[in-house]
Short mmCIF file of C-alpha atoms in Angstrom, two decimals:
data_model
loop_
_atom_site.label_atom_id
_atom_site.label_comp_id
_atom_site.label_asym_id
_atom_site.label_seq_id
_atom_site.Cartn_x
_atom_site.Cartn_y
_atom_site.Cartn_z
CA MET L 1 0.00 0.00 0.00
CA ILE L 2 1.35 3.42 -0.94
CA SER L 3 2.20 5.67 1.99
CA LYS L 4 -0.07 8.69 2.04
CA ASN L 5 2.36 11.06 3.75
CA ILE L 6 5.43 11.98 1.76
CA LYS L 7 8.70 12.81 3.52
CA ILE L 8 11.18 14.30 1.05
CA ALA L 9 13.81 16.92 1.97
CA VAL L 10 13.64 20.27 0.23
CA ALA L 11 16.59 21.27 -1.92
CA LEU L 12 14.96 24.38 -3.32
CA VAL L 13 11.80 26.22 -2.39
CA ILE L 14 10.31 28.63 -4.90
CA LEU L 15 8.07 31.33 -3.47
CA THR L 16 6.77 33.77 -6.07
CA PHE L 17 4.38 36.48 -4.98
CA SER L 18 1.34 37.64 -6.93
CA GLY L 19 -1.82 39.06 -5.40
CA THR L 20 -1.30 39.16 -1.65
CA SER L 21 -3.10 40.19 1.51
CA CYS L 22 -2.49 41.89 4.88
CA GLU L 23 -1.06 45.17 3.60
CA ASP L 24 1.82 45.99 5.96
CA PHE L 25 2.62 42.36 6.72
CA LEU L 26 3.05 41.64 3.04
CA GLU L 27 5.39 44.54 2.41
CA SER L 28 8.24 42.18 3.28
CA GLU L 29 10.70 41.58 0.49
CA PRO L 30 9.64 38.76 -1.85
CA ILE L 31 11.59 35.53 -1.80
CA SER L 32 12.69 34.11 -5.13
CA GLN L 33 14.99 31.13 -4.64
CA ILE L 34 15.67 29.82 -1.17
CA GLY L 35 18.17 27.07 -0.45
CA GLU L 36 17.58 25.22 2.78
CA THR L 37 21.22 25.75 3.78
CA ASN L 38 20.79 29.51 4.13
CA PHE L 39 17.14 29.98 4.94
CA PHE L 40 14.49 28.93 7.49
CA LYS L 41 16.61 30.01 10.42
CA THR L 42 15.54 33.40 11.69
CA GLU L 43 12.24 35.06 12.53
CA SER L 44 12.64 37.20 9.40
CA ASP L 45 13.06 34.08 7.26
CA PHE L 46 9.84 32.55 8.55
CA LYS L 47 7.98 35.83 8.30
CA GLN L 48 8.87 36.01 4.60
CA ALA L 49 7.94 32.37 4.11
CA LEU L 50 4.57 33.02 5.73
CA VAL L 51 4.08 35.97 3.38
CA GLY L 52 4.57 33.46 0.58
CA ALA L 53 1.91 31.17 2.06
CA TYR L 54 -0.58 34.04 2.26
CA SER L 55 0.27 34.97 -1.31
CA ALA L 56 -0.64 31.45 -2.39
CA PHE L 57 -3.83 31.66 -0.31
CA ALA L 58 -4.81 34.86 -2.13
CA GLN L 59 -3.99 33.26 -5.47
CA VAL L 60 -6.39 30.38 -4.79
CA TYR L 61 -9.26 32.81 -4.27
CA SER L 62 -8.27 35.33 -6.95
CA GLY L 63 -9.85 35.26 -10.39
CA ASN L 64 -6.80 33.38 -11.64
CA GLY L 65 -7.21 30.68 -9.00
CA TYR L 66 -10.70 29.97 -10.35
CA TYR L 67 -12.28 29.10 -7.00
CA SER L 68 -15.41 31.07 -7.85
CA LEU L 69 -15.76 29.28 -11.18
CA LEU L 70 -15.40 25.82 -9.69
CA VAL L 71 -17.89 26.53 -6.91
CA ASP L 72 -20.38 29.29 -7.77
CA LEU L 73 -20.46 28.66 -11.52
CA ARG L 74 -21.11 25.00 -10.78
CA SER L 75 -24.25 25.90 -8.86
CA ASP L 76 -27.61 27.42 -9.77
CA ASN L 77 -26.49 30.88 -8.62
CA THR L 78 -24.29 31.98 -11.49
CA THR L 79 -23.78 31.14 -15.13
CA GLU L 80 -21.26 31.92 -17.87
CA LEU L 81 -22.79 34.31 -20.39
CA THR L 82 -19.87 35.60 -22.42
CA ALA L 83 -20.78 36.65 -25.93
CA GLY L 84 -19.24 35.37 -29.15
CA GLY L 85 -16.29 33.11 -29.93
CA ASP L 86 -15.20 29.99 -28.13
CA GLY L 87 -12.39 31.38 -26.00
CA ASN L 88 -14.22 30.64 -22.76
CA ASP L 89 -15.17 27.03 -23.39
CA ALA L 90 -13.26 25.89 -20.29
CA LYS L 91 -15.52 28.04 -18.14
CA ARG L 92 -18.70 27.22 -20.02
CA ASN L 93 -17.95 23.51 -19.72
CA ILE L 94 -17.68 23.82 -15.94
CA ASP L 95 -20.99 25.68 -15.88
CA GLU L 96 -22.66 22.99 -18.00
CA PHE L 97 -21.03 19.92 -16.36
CA ARG L 98 -19.15 19.10 -19.56
CA GLU L 99 -15.59 19.61 -18.37
CA THR L 100 -12.92 17.13 -19.41
CA THR L 101 -9.83 16.04 -17.55
CA ASP L 102 -7.68 18.62 -19.34
CA ASN L 103 -9.79 21.61 -18.29
CA GLU L 104 -7.26 24.37 -17.67
CA HIS L 105 -9.12 25.83 -14.71
CA LEU L 106 -9.20 22.54 -12.83
CA THR L 107 -5.46 22.23 -13.35
CA ALA L 108 -4.82 25.81 -12.21
CA PHE L 109 -6.90 25.39 -9.06
CA TRP L 110 -5.27 22.07 -8.17
CA GLN L 111 -1.77 23.49 -8.63
CA SER L 112 -2.55 26.70 -6.72
CA SER L 113 -3.93 24.64 -3.84
CA TYR L 114 -0.89 22.39 -3.66
CA THR L 115 1.41 25.41 -3.88
CA LEU L 116 -0.34 26.75 -0.78
CA ILE L 117 0.03 23.39 0.96
CA ALA L 118 3.71 23.08 -0.02
CA ARG L 119 4.55 26.51 1.37
CA CYS L 120 2.83 25.68 4.64
CA ASN L 121 4.65 22.35 4.85
CA SER L 122 8.03 24.05 4.40
CA ILE L 123 7.29 26.32 7.37
CA LEU L 124 5.90 23.59 9.61
CA ALA L 125 8.79 21.18 9.01
CA ARG L 126 11.48 23.66 10.08
CA ILE L 127 10.02 26.10 12.55
CA ASP L 128 10.72 24.10 15.71
CA GLY L 129 14.46 24.35 15.09
CA ALA L 130 14.46 28.07 14.36
CA SER L 131 16.01 30.72 16.58
CA PHE L 132 13.31 33.13 17.68
CA SER L 133 10.66 33.39 20.38
CA ASP L 134 8.50 30.40 21.16
CA GLU L 135 5.42 32.62 21.25
CA LEU L 136 5.94 33.79 17.68
CA LYS L 137 6.80 30.27 16.53
CA LYS L 138 3.49 29.07 17.95
CA GLN L 139 1.62 31.80 16.09
CA TYR L 140 3.32 31.10 12.76
CA THR L 141 2.70 27.37 13.23
CA GLY L 142 -0.98 27.99 13.86
CA GLU L 143 -1.31 30.20 10.81
CA ALA L 144 0.38 27.65 8.55
CA LEU L 145 -1.82 24.84 9.92
CA THR L 146 -4.99 26.86 9.30
CA LEU L 147 -3.94 27.70 5.75
CA ARG L 148 -3.02 24.09 5.01
CA ALA L 149 -6.33 22.85 6.40
CA LEU L 150 -8.22 25.28 4.18
CA GLY L 151 -6.32 24.06 1.12
CA TYR L 152 -7.18 20.44 1.83
CA PHE L 153 -10.78 21.24 2.73
CA ASN L 154 -11.35 22.77 -0.70
CA LEU L 155 -9.59 19.92 -2.48
CA VAL L 156 -11.37 17.05 -0.73
CA ARG L 157 -14.80 18.56 -1.37
CA LEU L 158 -14.12 19.11 -5.06
CA PHE L 159 -12.08 16.02 -5.95
CA GLY L 160 -12.63 13.45 -3.19
CA GLY L 161 -9.56 11.67 -1.86
CA VAL L 162 -6.37 13.54 -2.79
CA PRO L 163 -2.64 13.14 -2.10
CA LEU L 164 -2.10 13.92 1.56
CA VAL L 165 1.27 15.67 1.75
CA THR L 166 2.38 16.97 5.14
CA GLU L 167 6.16 17.27 4.68
CA PRO L 168 8.29 19.35 2.28
CA VAL L 169 8.70 18.13 -1.28
CA MET L 170 11.18 18.72 -4.07
CA ASP L 171 8.44 20.02 -6.37
CA LEU L 172 4.68 19.75 -6.83
CA ASP L 173 4.99 16.69 -9.05
CA ALA L 174 6.53 14.80 -6.14
CA SER L 175 3.39 15.55 -4.14
CA TYR L 176 1.24 13.60 -6.54
CA LYS L 177 3.35 10.44 -6.67
CA VAL L 178 2.28 9.38 -3.16
CA GLY L 179 -1.16 8.46 -4.46
CA ARG L 180 -4.55 9.37 -3.07
CA ALA L 181 -5.48 9.28 0.59
CA THR L 182 -9.05 8.35 1.42
CA VAL L 183 -11.60 11.07 2.04
CA GLN L 184 -11.65 10.05 5.71
CA GLU L 185 -7.87 10.35 6.00
CA VAL L 186 -7.90 13.83 4.48
CA TYR L 187 -10.64 14.99 6.86
CA ALA L 188 -8.77 13.53 9.83
CA GLN L 189 -5.71 15.59 8.91
CA ILE L 190 -7.80 18.74 8.44
CA GLU L 191 -9.40 18.29 11.86
CA ALA L 192 -6.04 17.66 13.53
CA ASP L 193 -4.53 20.77 11.94
CA LEU L 194 -7.41 23.01 13.00
CA ILE L 195 -7.70 21.64 16.54
CA LYS L 196 -4.01 22.42 17.05
CA ALA L 197 -4.19 25.77 15.24
CA GLU L 198 -7.08 26.95 17.40
CA GLU L 199 -4.78 26.92 20.42
CA LEU L 200 -1.90 28.70 18.68
CA VAL L 201 -3.27 31.61 16.66
CA PRO L 202 -4.32 34.89 18.30
CA VAL L 203 -7.84 36.23 18.60
CA SER L 204 -6.95 39.26 16.49
CA TYR L 205 -4.09 41.31 15.04
CA ASP L 206 -3.28 44.99 14.78
CA ASP L 207 -4.48 46.96 11.78
CA ALA L 208 -1.31 46.27 9.81
CA ASN L 209 -1.93 42.51 9.96
CA VAL L 210 -5.67 42.20 9.39
CA GLY L 211 -6.47 39.20 7.20
CA ARG L 212 -4.18 36.68 8.87
CA ALA L 213 -5.64 33.49 10.31
CA THR L 214 -7.17 33.99 13.76
CA LYS L 215 -8.65 31.80 16.47
CA GLY L 216 -12.10 32.62 15.10
CA ALA L 217 -11.06 31.59 11.60
CA ALA L 218 -9.70 28.23 12.84
CA GLN L 219 -12.83 27.57 14.93
CA SER L 220 -15.17 28.61 12.12
CA LEU L 221 -13.40 26.43 9.60
CA LEU L 222 -13.39 23.49 12.01
CA GLY L 223 -17.13 23.88 12.55
CA GLN L 224 -17.65 23.87 8.81
CA VAL L 225 -15.51 20.74 8.47
CA TYR L 226 -17.60 18.98 11.14
CA LEU L 227 -20.87 20.11 9.56
CA THR L 228 -19.77 18.82 6.16
CA GLN L 229 -19.16 15.39 7.71
CA LYS L 230 -22.50 15.55 9.54
CA LYS L 231 -20.76 15.65 12.91
CA TYR L 232 -23.44 17.98 14.17
CA ALA L 233 -22.66 17.92 17.89
CA GLU L 234 -19.02 18.78 17.24
CA ALA L 235 -20.07 21.52 14.82
CA VAL L 236 -22.31 23.08 17.48
CA VAL L 237 -19.38 23.24 19.93
CA ALA L 238 -17.08 24.88 17.37
CA PHE L 239 -19.63 27.44 16.15
CA LYS L 240 -20.69 28.28 19.72
CA LYS L 241 -17.10 29.25 20.52
CA VAL L 242 -17.14 31.76 17.67
CA VAL L 243 -20.50 33.21 18.68
CA ASP L 244 -19.72 33.33 22.40
CA SER L 245 -16.34 34.98 21.81
CA GLY L 246 -18.01 38.35 21.15
CA THR L 247 -15.31 39.07 18.58
CA TYR L 248 -17.62 39.37 15.59
CA SER L 249 -20.90 41.07 14.75
CA LEU L 250 -23.05 41.67 11.69
CA LEU L 251 -22.56 44.99 9.93
CA PRO L 252 -25.80 46.93 10.42
CA VAL L 253 -26.18 47.57 6.68
CA TYR L 254 -25.83 44.60 4.32
CA ALA L 255 -24.61 46.72 1.39
CA ASP L 256 -21.68 47.95 3.47
CA LEU L 257 -20.11 44.50 3.21
CA TYR L 258 -19.15 45.30 -0.36
CA LYS L 259 -18.04 48.90 -0.11
CA ALA L 260 -14.42 49.92 -0.54
CA GLY L 261 -12.34 49.93 2.63
CA GLN L 262 -14.14 47.03 4.34
CA GLN L 263 -11.05 44.96 5.01
CA GLY L 264 -11.18 43.52 8.49
CA ASN L 265 -14.70 44.69 9.30
CA SER L 266 -16.58 43.26 12.29
CA GLU L 267 -18.27 40.59 10.15
CA ALA L 268 -15.17 39.41 8.31
CA ILE L 269 -13.87 36.30 10.03
CA TRP L 270 -11.46 35.59 7.18
CA GLN L 271 -10.87 37.34 3.88
CA ALA L 272 -8.50 36.89 0.98
CA GLN L 273 -7.47 40.53 0.84
CA PHE L 274 -6.17 42.51 -2.11
CA LYS L 275 -4.68 45.98 -2.31
CA GLY L 276 -5.84 48.19 -5.16
CA ALA L 277 -3.46 50.44 -7.12
CA ALA L 278 -0.49 48.60 -5.63
CA ASN L 279 1.45 47.26 -8.61
CA GLY L 280 0.15 43.73 -8.80
CA LEU L 281 -1.33 43.30 -5.34
CA GLY L 282 -4.91 43.85 -6.53
CA SER L 283 -7.62 41.44 -7.63
CA ASN L 284 -9.21 41.00 -11.04
CA PHE L 285 -12.76 40.45 -9.73
CA PRO L 286 -14.33 43.55 -11.35
CA ASN L 287 -13.06 42.52 -14.78
CA HIS L 288 -14.09 38.89 -14.39
CA PHE L 289 -17.56 39.64 -13.02
CA ALA L 290 -18.51 42.65 -15.19
CA PRO L 291 -20.95 41.76 -18.00
CA THR L 292 -19.50 41.31 -21.47
CA GLY L 293 -19.47 44.55 -23.43
CA SER L 294 -19.56 46.86 -20.41
CA GLU L 295 -15.90 47.95 -20.61
CA GLY L 296 -15.52 51.58 -19.62
CA ILE L 297 -19.07 51.63 -18.22
CA THR L 298 -19.39 49.28 -15.27
CA ILE L 299 -15.59 49.23 -14.84
CA PRO L 300 -13.13 51.98 -15.73
CA SER L 301 -10.42 49.95 -17.44
CA GLY L 302 -9.62 46.56 -18.94
CA GLY L 303 -11.89 43.91 -20.35
CA ALA L 304 -15.31 42.93 -19.01
CA TYR L 305 -15.61 39.18 -19.28
CA GLY L 306 -18.91 38.10 -17.73
CA PHE L 307 -17.46 34.88 -16.38
CA ASN L 308 -19.76 34.63 -13.37
CA GLN L 309 -23.13 36.33 -13.81
CA PRO L 310 -26.19 35.86 -11.56
CA THR L 311 -28.88 33.54 -12.89
CA GLU L 312 -32.50 34.57 -13.18
CA ASP L 313 -33.10 31.75 -10.69
CA ILE L 314 -31.19 33.37 -7.84
CA ALA L 315 -32.56 36.83 -8.69
CA ALA L 316 -36.12 35.51 -8.41
CA ALA L 317 -35.42 33.69 -5.14
CA TYR L 318 -35.58 36.84 -3.00
CA SER L 319 -38.86 37.92 -1.41
CA ASP L 320 -40.13 41.49 -1.52
CA GLY L 321 -38.28 43.74 0.88
CA ASP L 322 -35.11 41.62 1.05
CA VAL L 323 -32.32 44.18 0.77
CA ARG L 324 -29.83 41.53 -0.33
CA ARG L 325 -31.46 41.47 -3.76
CA ASN L 326 -29.86 44.88 -4.39
CA ASN L 327 -26.46 43.19 -4.70
CA ILE L 328 -27.69 41.92 -8.07
CA ALA L 329 -27.76 44.63 -10.73
CA ASP L 330 -30.21 43.95 -13.55
CA GLY L 331 -28.20 45.88 -16.11
CA TYR L 332 -26.41 49.12 -16.85
CA MET L 333 -26.85 52.30 -18.88
CA ASN L 334 -24.86 52.65 -22.07
CA GLY L 335 -25.50 56.28 -22.82
CA THR L 336 -29.26 56.55 -22.90
CA THR L 337 -29.77 52.83 -23.51
CA PHE L 338 -30.40 50.33 -20.74
CA VAL L 339 -28.54 47.07 -21.33
CA ALA L 340 -30.13 44.12 -19.55
CA ALA L 341 -27.25 42.08 -18.11
CA LYS L 342 -27.19 40.92 -14.52
CA TYR L 343 -24.00 41.34 -12.55
CA ILE L 344 -22.84 41.29 -8.93
CA ARG L 345 -22.48 44.80 -7.57
CA GLY L 346 -20.26 43.65 -4.72
CA TYR L 347 -17.43 42.78 -7.09
CA VAL L 348 -18.00 45.00 -10.11
CA GLU L 349 -18.86 48.34 -8.53
CA ARG L 350 -16.33 48.30 -5.73
CA GLU L 351 -13.21 50.44 -5.83
CA THR L 352 -11.12 49.29 -8.77
CA GLY L 353 -7.80 50.75 -7.71
CA GLY L 354 -5.17 51.47 -10.31
CA GLY L 355 -6.67 49.81 -13.35
CA TYR L 356 -7.10 46.43 -14.96
CA ALA L 357 -6.73 43.49 -12.57
CA ASP L 358 -5.60 45.84 -9.82
CA SER L 359 -8.73 46.18 -7.67
CA GLY L 360 -9.10 46.42 -3.94
CA ALA L 361 -12.10 44.07 -4.03
CA ASP L 362 -11.60 41.21 -1.55
CA TRP L 363 -13.04 37.72 -1.22
CA TYR L 364 -14.89 36.70 1.94
CA VAL L 365 -13.75 33.20 2.87
CA ILE L 366 -15.89 33.19 6.04
CA ARG L 367 -18.36 35.80 7.28
CA TYR L 368 -20.03 35.91 10.67
CA ALA L 369 -23.43 35.63 8.98
CA ASP L 370 -22.33 32.30 7.50
CA ILE L 371 -21.44 31.04 10.96
CA LEU L 372 -24.77 32.13 12.45
CA LEU L 373 -26.65 30.20 9.78
CA MET L 374 -24.51 27.08 9.97
CA TYR L 375 -24.79 27.18 13.76
CA ALA L 376 -28.59 27.31 13.42
CA GLU L 377 -28.43 24.39 10.99
CA ALA L 378 -26.31 22.30 13.35
CA LEU L 379 -28.51 23.11 16.36
CA ASN L 380 -31.58 22.00 14.45
CA GLU L 381 -29.91 18.71 13.57
CA VAL L 382 -28.70 18.00 17.09
CA ASN L 383 -32.05 18.77 18.69
CA LYS L 384 -34.20 17.40 15.84
CA GLY L 385 -36.02 20.69 15.80
CA PRO L 386 -35.29 24.40 16.20
CA VAL L 387 -34.47 25.54 19.72
CA ALA L 388 -34.54 29.17 20.84
CA GLU L 389 -30.87 29.72 20.04
CA ALA L 390 -31.32 28.42 16.49
CA TYR L 391 -34.14 30.90 15.93
CA ALA L 392 -32.00 33.68 17.40
CA MET L 393 -29.18 32.95 14.96
CA ILE L 394 -31.25 32.84 11.78
CA ASN L 395 -33.39 35.81 12.81
CA LEU L 396 -30.31 38.00 13.30
CA VAL L 397 -29.46 37.43 9.66
CA ARG L 398 -33.02 37.84 8.44
CA ASN L 399 -33.61 41.05 10.38
CA ARG L 400 -30.51 42.64 8.87
CA ALA L 401 -31.96 41.72 5.46
CA GLY L 402 -35.22 43.48 6.32
CA LEU L 403 -37.21 40.30 6.94
CA ALA L 404 -39.44 39.25 9.84
CA ASN L 405 -38.58 36.67 12.48
CA LEU L 406 -39.27 33.00 11.91
CA SER L 407 -41.15 30.98 14.53
CA ASN L 408 -43.19 27.82 15.08
CA LEU L 409 -41.33 25.70 12.53
CA THR L 410 -40.79 21.96 12.57
CA TYR L 411 -37.47 20.20 12.17
CA GLU L 412 -38.05 19.86 8.42
CA THR L 413 -39.44 23.33 7.78
CA PHE L 414 -36.66 24.98 9.79
CA LYS L 415 -34.09 22.97 7.89
CA GLU L 416 -35.50 24.21 4.57
CA ALA L 417 -35.65 27.76 5.93
CA VAL L 418 -32.00 27.79 6.94
CA TYR L 419 -30.93 26.22 3.62
CA ASN L 420 -32.78 28.99 1.82
CA GLU L 421 -31.26 31.67 4.03
CA GLU L 422 -27.76 30.33 3.41
CA ARG L 423 -28.33 30.70 -0.31
CA LEU L 424 -29.74 34.23 -0.11
CA GLU L 425 -27.22 35.60 2.37
CA SER L 426 -24.00 34.91 0.46
CA PRO L 427 -24.86 33.58 -3.01
CA PHE L 428 -21.64 34.71 -4.67
CA GLU L 429 -19.01 33.89 -2.05
CA GLY L 430 -18.23 30.29 -2.91
CA HIS L 431 -20.71 28.47 -0.66
CA ARG L 432 -23.70 27.37 -2.71
CA TRP L 433 -22.23 24.30 -4.45
CA PHE L 434 -20.62 23.12 -1.23
CA ASP L 435 -23.91 23.66 0.62
CA LEU L 436 -25.74 21.52 -1.93
CA LEU L 437 -23.13 18.78 -1.61
CA ARG L 438 -23.07 18.91 2.19
CA THR L 439 -26.85 18.60 2.47
CA ASP L 440 -27.14 15.88 -0.22
CA ARG L 441 -29.33 18.09 -2.42
CA ALA L 442 -27.06 18.76 -5.39
CA LEU L 443 -28.58 16.21 -7.76
CA THR L 444 -32.17 17.01 -6.85
CA VAL L 445 -31.85 20.80 -6.91
CA MET L 446 -29.79 21.02 -10.06
CA ASN L 447 -31.77 18.45 -12.03
CA GLU L 448 -35.02 20.25 -11.27
CA LYS L 449 -33.53 23.25 -13.07
CA VAL L 450 -32.39 21.65 -16.32
CA SER L 451 -33.01 24.21 -19.06
CA GLY L 452 -35.79 23.68 -21.58
CA PRO L 453 -38.60 25.47 -23.42
CA GLY L 454 -39.93 28.30 -21.27
CA LYS L 455 -37.41 27.67 -18.49
CA ILE L 456 -34.60 29.97 -17.39
CA THR L 457 -31.13 28.49 -17.49
CA VAL L 458 -28.83 27.87 -14.56
CA GLY L 459 -26.20 26.42 -16.86
CA ILE L 460 -27.25 22.81 -17.48
CA SER L 461 -29.22 21.35 -20.37
CA THR L 462 -29.18 17.66 -19.38
CA PRO L 463 -29.53 16.00 -15.96
CA ILE L 464 -26.28 15.60 -14.05
CA LYS L 465 -25.18 12.18 -12.83
CA PRO L 466 -23.87 11.17 -9.38
CA TYR L 467 -20.26 10.91 -10.53
CA GLN L 468 -20.37 14.58 -11.53
CA LEU L 469 -20.63 15.64 -7.90
CA LEU L 470 -16.83 15.40 -7.98
CA TYR L 471 -14.57 16.98 -10.56
CA PRO L 472 -12.11 14.87 -12.53
CA ILE L 473 -8.55 14.78 -11.31
CA PRO L 474 -6.59 16.97 -13.77
CA ALA L 475 -5.07 14.84 -16.53
CA LEU L 476 -1.66 16.39 -15.92
CA VAL L 477 -1.73 15.09 -12.34
CA VAL L 478 -2.80 11.58 -13.36
CA ILE L 479 -0.09 11.40 -16.02
CA THR L 480 2.64 12.87 -13.81
CA SER L 481 1.84 10.55 -10.91
CA SER L 482 1.30 7.41 -12.96
CA PRO L 483 0.45 4.85 -11.72
CA ALA L 484 -0.17 6.33 -8.26
CA ILE L 485 -3.36 8.30 -8.92
CA ALA L 486 -6.42 6.78 -10.55
CA GLN L 487 -8.98 9.03 -12.23
CA ASN L 488 -12.34 9.66 -10.59
CA GLU L 489 -15.14 7.39 -11.71
CA GLY L 490 -16.97 8.46 -14.85
CA TYR L 491 -14.21 10.55 -16.43
#
């Protein structure tokens, strides 16, 4: 049996920076080529290495990491509506469940995720022997563990069992040759990392370091990991810690979540942060999310690609008076002409910084509202019906949206209510597809929305099959690792 944990010494670590977070923290000098004989010794060395890990984290969630395509575009919330040509077939195929094993976006996401994991592994393997304060070593260890856990959590949900690499490697290809761990083994490692990280990372940072992994981020992620595995009692404990900490609160106005300058707000448990007008430290979200043909109108510079546009289905899901519907624009004015083309205000209309692909628009990895709703979901499961605290959690979110309190629901009707609220609260932040998978509703929900005469499209024209709940392992990985990694069933 192939060992699932690889243990190969590093001869050379490559850390290239593009699109980072935590403004002052990431002003450290970039690392290019680091030999193990002259690096990973001092506090400064590890600080720079951690900058590299956060850079990889930001890359995963940036437009070029394709997280939003693999998760939101896969769901019924967004669709790919670019006009003309065939240059975006890779995206359209993801939207329509037609992707093949050589889909470039699957490969990019896989490699970005393992780059993040590799950078964390390099830190974790060497930090105990470094010469600086134990307190700071604990913090850096906790941050690296949280980042690594997030990388594996995304991978296992999208691909199933993946190579479980916890030690430094010569290169990414070496990571793949260990073969695939089971789903259970991957989750066990994620849980272990987060349980340890929770005790090591701080509750918060100063303003110069906002965006780094905190105790609340580790606890929130752990709760989500438990909920995904249907470990409801454990999820309740983890989410309760976040709620009881008093560290986070909902912003009073929903629209303020997506205004410029909202980095590190009271609701942001964890963000992939980007710095606009900062010579490559910005995001490309406005360009990717702006509707095709709206260059110079919805965004000031660069192309408008329409890669991830709201479906009519999600737009129609909001009830009257729900202020969250305003995050979906129904179109834009081109001179005196209204162009009907839905787009997400929170990404397109935010501050765009210095120009093309240099926006200050961030990505919420975890918001407090998400935790309140998942906590309500877990409480309902544990108690087989909504208790007072579950109502309190969901009603906080609903009241902010301008909606009335819920009451007098059964186990089943509360469950449906919280599922619906989870969709409406953060439809474009990478949760919907994972929520459908976690709650075993992906096949039912998506297949009820197959396009046809008189029906609006959510991106699929034929029913999806059970094997399509996982993506194929990228062909490059299967070939490179041969014979260690077998392709997912059906591809």
